[in-house]
PDB file of C-alpha atoms in Angstrom:
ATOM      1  CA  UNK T  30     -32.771 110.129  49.871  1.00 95.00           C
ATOM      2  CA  UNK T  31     -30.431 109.977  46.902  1.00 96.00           C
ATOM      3  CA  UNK T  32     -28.180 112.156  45.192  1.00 95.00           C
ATOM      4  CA  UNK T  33     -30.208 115.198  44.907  1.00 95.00           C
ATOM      5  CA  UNK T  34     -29.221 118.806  45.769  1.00 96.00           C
ATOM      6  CA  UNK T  35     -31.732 120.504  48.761  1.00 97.00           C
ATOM      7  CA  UNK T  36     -31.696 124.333  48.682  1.00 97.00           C
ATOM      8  CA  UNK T  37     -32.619 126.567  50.627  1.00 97.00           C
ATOM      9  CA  UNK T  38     -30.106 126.415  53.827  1.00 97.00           C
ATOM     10  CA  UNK T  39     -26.726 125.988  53.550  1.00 96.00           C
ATOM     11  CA  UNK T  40     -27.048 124.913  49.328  1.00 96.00           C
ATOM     12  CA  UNK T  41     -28.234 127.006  47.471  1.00 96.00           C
ATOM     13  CA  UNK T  42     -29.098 127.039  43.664  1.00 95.00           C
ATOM     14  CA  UNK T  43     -26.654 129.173  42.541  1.00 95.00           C
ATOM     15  CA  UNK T  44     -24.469 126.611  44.065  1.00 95.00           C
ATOM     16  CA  UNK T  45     -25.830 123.618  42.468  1.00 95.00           C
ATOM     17  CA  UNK T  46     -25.820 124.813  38.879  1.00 94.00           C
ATOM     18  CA  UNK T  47     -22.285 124.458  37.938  1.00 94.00           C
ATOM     19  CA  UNK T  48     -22.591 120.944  39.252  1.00 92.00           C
ATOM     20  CA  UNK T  49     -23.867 119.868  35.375  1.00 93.00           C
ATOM     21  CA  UNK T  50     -24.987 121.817  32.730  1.00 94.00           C
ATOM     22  CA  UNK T  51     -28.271 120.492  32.644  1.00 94.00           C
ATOM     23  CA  UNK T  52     -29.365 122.723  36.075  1.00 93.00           C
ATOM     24  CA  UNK T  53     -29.140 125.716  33.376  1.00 93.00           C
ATOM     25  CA  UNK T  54     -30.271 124.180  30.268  1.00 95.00           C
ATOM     26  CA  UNK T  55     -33.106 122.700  31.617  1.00 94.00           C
ATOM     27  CA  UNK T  56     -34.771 125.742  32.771  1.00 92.00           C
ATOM     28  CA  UNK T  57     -34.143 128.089  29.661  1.00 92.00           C
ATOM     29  CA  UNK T  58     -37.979 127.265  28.257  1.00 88.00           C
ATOM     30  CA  UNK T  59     -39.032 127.190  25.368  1.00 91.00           C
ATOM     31  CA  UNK T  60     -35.467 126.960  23.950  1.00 94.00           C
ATOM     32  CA  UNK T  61     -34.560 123.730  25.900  1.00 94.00           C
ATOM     33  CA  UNK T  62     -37.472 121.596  24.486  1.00 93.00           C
ATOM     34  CA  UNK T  63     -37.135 123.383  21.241  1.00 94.00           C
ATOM     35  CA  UNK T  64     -33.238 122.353  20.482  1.00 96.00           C
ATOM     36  CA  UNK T  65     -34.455 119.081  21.961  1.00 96.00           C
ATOM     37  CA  UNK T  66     -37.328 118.206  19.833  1.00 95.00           C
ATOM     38  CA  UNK T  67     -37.045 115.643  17.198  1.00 97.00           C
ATOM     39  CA  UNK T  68     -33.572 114.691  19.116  1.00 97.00           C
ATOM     40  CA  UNK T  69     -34.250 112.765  22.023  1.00 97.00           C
ATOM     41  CA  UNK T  70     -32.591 110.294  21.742  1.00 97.00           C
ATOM     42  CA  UNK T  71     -29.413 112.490  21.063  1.00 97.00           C
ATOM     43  CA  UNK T  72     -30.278 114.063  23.772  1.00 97.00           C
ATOM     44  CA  UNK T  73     -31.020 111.394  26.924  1.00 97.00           C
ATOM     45  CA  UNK T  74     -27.900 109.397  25.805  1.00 96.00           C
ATOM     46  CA  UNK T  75     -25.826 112.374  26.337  1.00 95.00           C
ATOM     47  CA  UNK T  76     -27.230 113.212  29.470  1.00 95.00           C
ATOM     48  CA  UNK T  77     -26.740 109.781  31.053  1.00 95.00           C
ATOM     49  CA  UNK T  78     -23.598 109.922  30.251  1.00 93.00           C
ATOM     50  CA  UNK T  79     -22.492 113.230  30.936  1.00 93.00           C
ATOM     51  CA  UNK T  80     -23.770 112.480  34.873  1.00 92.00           C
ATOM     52  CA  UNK T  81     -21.995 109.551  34.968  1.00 90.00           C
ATOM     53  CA  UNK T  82     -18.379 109.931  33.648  1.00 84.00           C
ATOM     54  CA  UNK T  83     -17.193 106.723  33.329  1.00 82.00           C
ATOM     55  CA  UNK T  84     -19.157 104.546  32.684  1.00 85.00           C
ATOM     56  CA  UNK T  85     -19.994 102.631  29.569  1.00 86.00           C
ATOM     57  CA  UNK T  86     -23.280 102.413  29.694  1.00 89.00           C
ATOM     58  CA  UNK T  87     -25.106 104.348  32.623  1.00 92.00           C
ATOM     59  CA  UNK T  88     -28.682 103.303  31.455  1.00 93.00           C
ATOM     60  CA  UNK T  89     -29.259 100.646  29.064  1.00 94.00           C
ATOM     61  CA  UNK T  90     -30.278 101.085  25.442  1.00 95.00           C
ATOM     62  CA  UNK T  91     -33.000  99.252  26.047  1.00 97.00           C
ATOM     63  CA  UNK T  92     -34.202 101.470  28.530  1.00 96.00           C
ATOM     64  CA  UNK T  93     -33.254 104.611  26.359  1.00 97.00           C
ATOM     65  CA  UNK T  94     -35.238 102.905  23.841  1.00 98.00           C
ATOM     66  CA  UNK T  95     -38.223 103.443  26.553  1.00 98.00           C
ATOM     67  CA  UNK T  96     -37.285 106.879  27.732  1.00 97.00           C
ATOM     68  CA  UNK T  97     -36.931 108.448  24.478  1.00 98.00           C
ATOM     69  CA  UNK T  98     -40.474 106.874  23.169  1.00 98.00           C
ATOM     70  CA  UNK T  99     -42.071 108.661  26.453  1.00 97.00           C
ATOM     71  CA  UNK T 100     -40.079 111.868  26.225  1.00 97.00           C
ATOM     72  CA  UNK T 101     -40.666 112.589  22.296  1.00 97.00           C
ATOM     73  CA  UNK T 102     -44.566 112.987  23.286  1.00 96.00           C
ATOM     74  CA  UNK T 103     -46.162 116.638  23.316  1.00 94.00           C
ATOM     75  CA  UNK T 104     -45.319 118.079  26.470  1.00 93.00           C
ATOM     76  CA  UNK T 105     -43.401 115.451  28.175  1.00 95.00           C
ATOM     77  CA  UNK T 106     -40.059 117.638  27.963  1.00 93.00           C
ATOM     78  CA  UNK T 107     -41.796 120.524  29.138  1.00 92.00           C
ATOM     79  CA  UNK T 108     -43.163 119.135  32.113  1.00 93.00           C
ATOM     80  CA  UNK T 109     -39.886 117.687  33.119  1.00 91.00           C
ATOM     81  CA  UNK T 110     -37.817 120.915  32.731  1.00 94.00           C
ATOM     82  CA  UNK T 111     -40.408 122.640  35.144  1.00 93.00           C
ATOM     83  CA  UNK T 112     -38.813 121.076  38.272  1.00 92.00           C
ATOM     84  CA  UNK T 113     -35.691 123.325  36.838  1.00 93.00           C
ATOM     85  CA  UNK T 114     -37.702 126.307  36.374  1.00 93.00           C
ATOM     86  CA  UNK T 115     -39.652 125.984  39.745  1.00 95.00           C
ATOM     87  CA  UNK T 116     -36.104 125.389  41.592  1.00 93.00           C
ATOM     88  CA  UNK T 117     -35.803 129.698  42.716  1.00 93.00           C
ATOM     89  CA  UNK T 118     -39.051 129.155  44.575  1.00 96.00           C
ATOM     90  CA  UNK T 119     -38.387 125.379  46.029  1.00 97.00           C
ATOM     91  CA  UNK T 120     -35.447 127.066  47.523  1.00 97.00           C
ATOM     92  CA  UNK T 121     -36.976 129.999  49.000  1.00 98.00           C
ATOM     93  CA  UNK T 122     -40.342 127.320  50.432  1.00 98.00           C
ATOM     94  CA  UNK T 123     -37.332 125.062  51.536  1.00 97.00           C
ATOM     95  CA  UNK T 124     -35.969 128.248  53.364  1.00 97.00           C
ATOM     96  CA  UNK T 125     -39.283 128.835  55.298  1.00 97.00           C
ATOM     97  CA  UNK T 126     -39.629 124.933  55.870  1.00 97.00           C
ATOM     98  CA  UNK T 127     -36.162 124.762  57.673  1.00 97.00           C
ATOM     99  CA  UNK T 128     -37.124 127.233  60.403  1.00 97.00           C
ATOM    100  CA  UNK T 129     -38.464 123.757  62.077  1.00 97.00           C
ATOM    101  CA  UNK T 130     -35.666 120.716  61.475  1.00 96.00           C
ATOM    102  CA  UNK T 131     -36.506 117.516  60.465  1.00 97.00           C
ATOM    103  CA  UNK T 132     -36.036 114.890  63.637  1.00 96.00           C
ATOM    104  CA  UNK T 133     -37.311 112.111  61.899  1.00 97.00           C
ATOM    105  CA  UNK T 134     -34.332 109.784  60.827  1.00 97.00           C
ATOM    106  CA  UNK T 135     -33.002 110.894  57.539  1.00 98.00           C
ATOM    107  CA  UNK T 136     -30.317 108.968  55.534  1.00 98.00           C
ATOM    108  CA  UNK T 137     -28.799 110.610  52.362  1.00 98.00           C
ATOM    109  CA  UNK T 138     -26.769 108.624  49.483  1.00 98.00           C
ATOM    110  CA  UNK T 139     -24.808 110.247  46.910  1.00 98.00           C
ATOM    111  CA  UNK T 140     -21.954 109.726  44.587  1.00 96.00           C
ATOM    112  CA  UNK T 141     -18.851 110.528  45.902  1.00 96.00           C
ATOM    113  CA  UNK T 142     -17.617 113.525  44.096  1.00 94.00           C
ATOM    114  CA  UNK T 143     -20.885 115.578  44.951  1.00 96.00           C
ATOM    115  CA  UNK T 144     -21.335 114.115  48.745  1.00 97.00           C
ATOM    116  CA  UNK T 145     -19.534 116.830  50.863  1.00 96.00           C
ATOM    117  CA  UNK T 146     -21.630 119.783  48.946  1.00 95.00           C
ATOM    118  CA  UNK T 147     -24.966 117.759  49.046  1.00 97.00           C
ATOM    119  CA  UNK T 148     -24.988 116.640  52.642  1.00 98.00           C
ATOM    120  CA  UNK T 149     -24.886 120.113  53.740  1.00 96.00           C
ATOM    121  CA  UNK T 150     -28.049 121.247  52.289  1.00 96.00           C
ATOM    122  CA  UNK T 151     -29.450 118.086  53.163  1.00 97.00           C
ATOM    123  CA  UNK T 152     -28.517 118.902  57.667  1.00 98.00           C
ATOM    124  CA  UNK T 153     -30.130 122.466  56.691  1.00 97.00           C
ATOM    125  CA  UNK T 154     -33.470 120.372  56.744  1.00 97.00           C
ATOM    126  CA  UNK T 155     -32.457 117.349  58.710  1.00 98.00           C
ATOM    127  CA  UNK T 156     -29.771 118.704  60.987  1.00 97.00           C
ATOM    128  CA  UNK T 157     -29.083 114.879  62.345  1.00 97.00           C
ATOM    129  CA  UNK T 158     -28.930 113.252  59.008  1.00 98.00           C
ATOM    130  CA  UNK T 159     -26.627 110.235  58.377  1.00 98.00           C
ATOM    131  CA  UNK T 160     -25.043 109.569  54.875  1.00 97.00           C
ATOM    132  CA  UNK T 161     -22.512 107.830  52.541  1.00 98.00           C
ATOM    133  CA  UNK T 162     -20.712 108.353  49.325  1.00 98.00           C
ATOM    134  CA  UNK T 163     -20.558 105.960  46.603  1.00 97.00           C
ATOM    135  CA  UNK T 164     -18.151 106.032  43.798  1.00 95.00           C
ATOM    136  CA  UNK T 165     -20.920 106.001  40.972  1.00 94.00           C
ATOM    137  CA  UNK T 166     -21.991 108.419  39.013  1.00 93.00           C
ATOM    138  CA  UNK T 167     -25.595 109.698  39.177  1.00 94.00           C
ATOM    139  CA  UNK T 168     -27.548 106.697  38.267  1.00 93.00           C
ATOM    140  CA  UNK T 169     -26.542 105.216  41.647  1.00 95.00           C
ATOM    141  CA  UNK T 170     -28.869 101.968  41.321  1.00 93.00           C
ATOM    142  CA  UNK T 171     -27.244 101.267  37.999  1.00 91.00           C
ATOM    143  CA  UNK T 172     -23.736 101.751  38.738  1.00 92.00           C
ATOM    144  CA  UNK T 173     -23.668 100.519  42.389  1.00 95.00           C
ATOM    145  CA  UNK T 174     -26.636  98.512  42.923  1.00 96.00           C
ATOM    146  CA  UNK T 175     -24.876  96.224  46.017  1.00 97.00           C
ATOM    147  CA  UNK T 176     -23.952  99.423  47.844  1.00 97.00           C
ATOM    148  CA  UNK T 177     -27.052 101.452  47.794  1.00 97.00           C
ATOM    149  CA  UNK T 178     -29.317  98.312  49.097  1.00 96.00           C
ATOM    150  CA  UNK T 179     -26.529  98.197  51.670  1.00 96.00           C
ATOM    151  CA  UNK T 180     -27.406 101.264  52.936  1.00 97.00           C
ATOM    152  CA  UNK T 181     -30.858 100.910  52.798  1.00 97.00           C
ATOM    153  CA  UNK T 182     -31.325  97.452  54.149  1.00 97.00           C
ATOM    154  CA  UNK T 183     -28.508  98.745  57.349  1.00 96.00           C
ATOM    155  CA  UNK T 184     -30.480 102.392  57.812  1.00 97.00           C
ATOM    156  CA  UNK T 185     -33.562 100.538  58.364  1.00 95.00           C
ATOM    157  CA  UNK T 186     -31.662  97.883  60.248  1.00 94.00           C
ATOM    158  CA  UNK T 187     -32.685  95.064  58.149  1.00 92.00           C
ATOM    159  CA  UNK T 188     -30.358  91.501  59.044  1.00 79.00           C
ATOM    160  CA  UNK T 189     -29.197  90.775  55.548  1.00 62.00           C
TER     161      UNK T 189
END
């Protein structure tokens, strides 16, 4: 699993949304897709940027090119801001799901500066989990590509 906040044990949302502004904006429908309409663009470039301070070019403008042309159909925005509007009742089905731990192996990736605060909510489901923090931003396959399929290849125990 990879950089992504699990709520419901010891994370909870309230937690997670002062991680980015985007936890918040996301989920204020229809005013998110509203300001957003017509302004894609505007919009993805600052958001790959924003969760990845420091680097130049987090996604390439290629791919931007390709994200923006998806997101500017009907709906697409809308759709996508639902996982932040659904995130109150993830947390409280996570919180009924984590009555009975994980045991299957679970091995958790994140950048650096988030880690600490992620890995806990990720041991609420998967008390035995392993994990490692990168120094990357969000888009860890961009930023750190070498490192993440080193801890893939080495959690599945693949000779490399």
């Amino acid at each position: 699993m990879m950089d992504f906040p699990v709520t419901g044990g010891e994370l909870t949302y309230e937690q997670v949304k002062p991680l980015s502004y985007h936890f918040s904006f996301h989920s204020q429908e229809p005013l998110f897709e509203q300001l957003v309409a017509g302004r894609e663009r505007l919009y993805l470039e600052y958001f790959y940027r924003a969760n990845s301070p420091g680097a130049d070019e987090p996604v390439p403008s290629h791919a931007v090119d390709e994200y923006t042309r998806d997101c500017s159909r009907p709906g697409v925005m809308r759709n996508g801001s639902g996982l932040y509007q659904a995130w109150s009742q993830d947390e409280e089905d996570n919180r009924h799901f984590m009555t009975d731990p994980l045991t299957l192996p679970v091995h958790f990736i994140a950048q650096a500066r988030l880690f600490d605060g992620l890995i806990s909510g990720i041991r609420s489901a998967a008390p035995h989990a392993t994990g490692a923090a990168i120094e990357s931003g969000h888009w860890l396959l961009r930023e750190a590509p070498d490192r993440v399929l080193h801890e893939i290849t080495a959690f599945f125990g693949y000779q490399g």
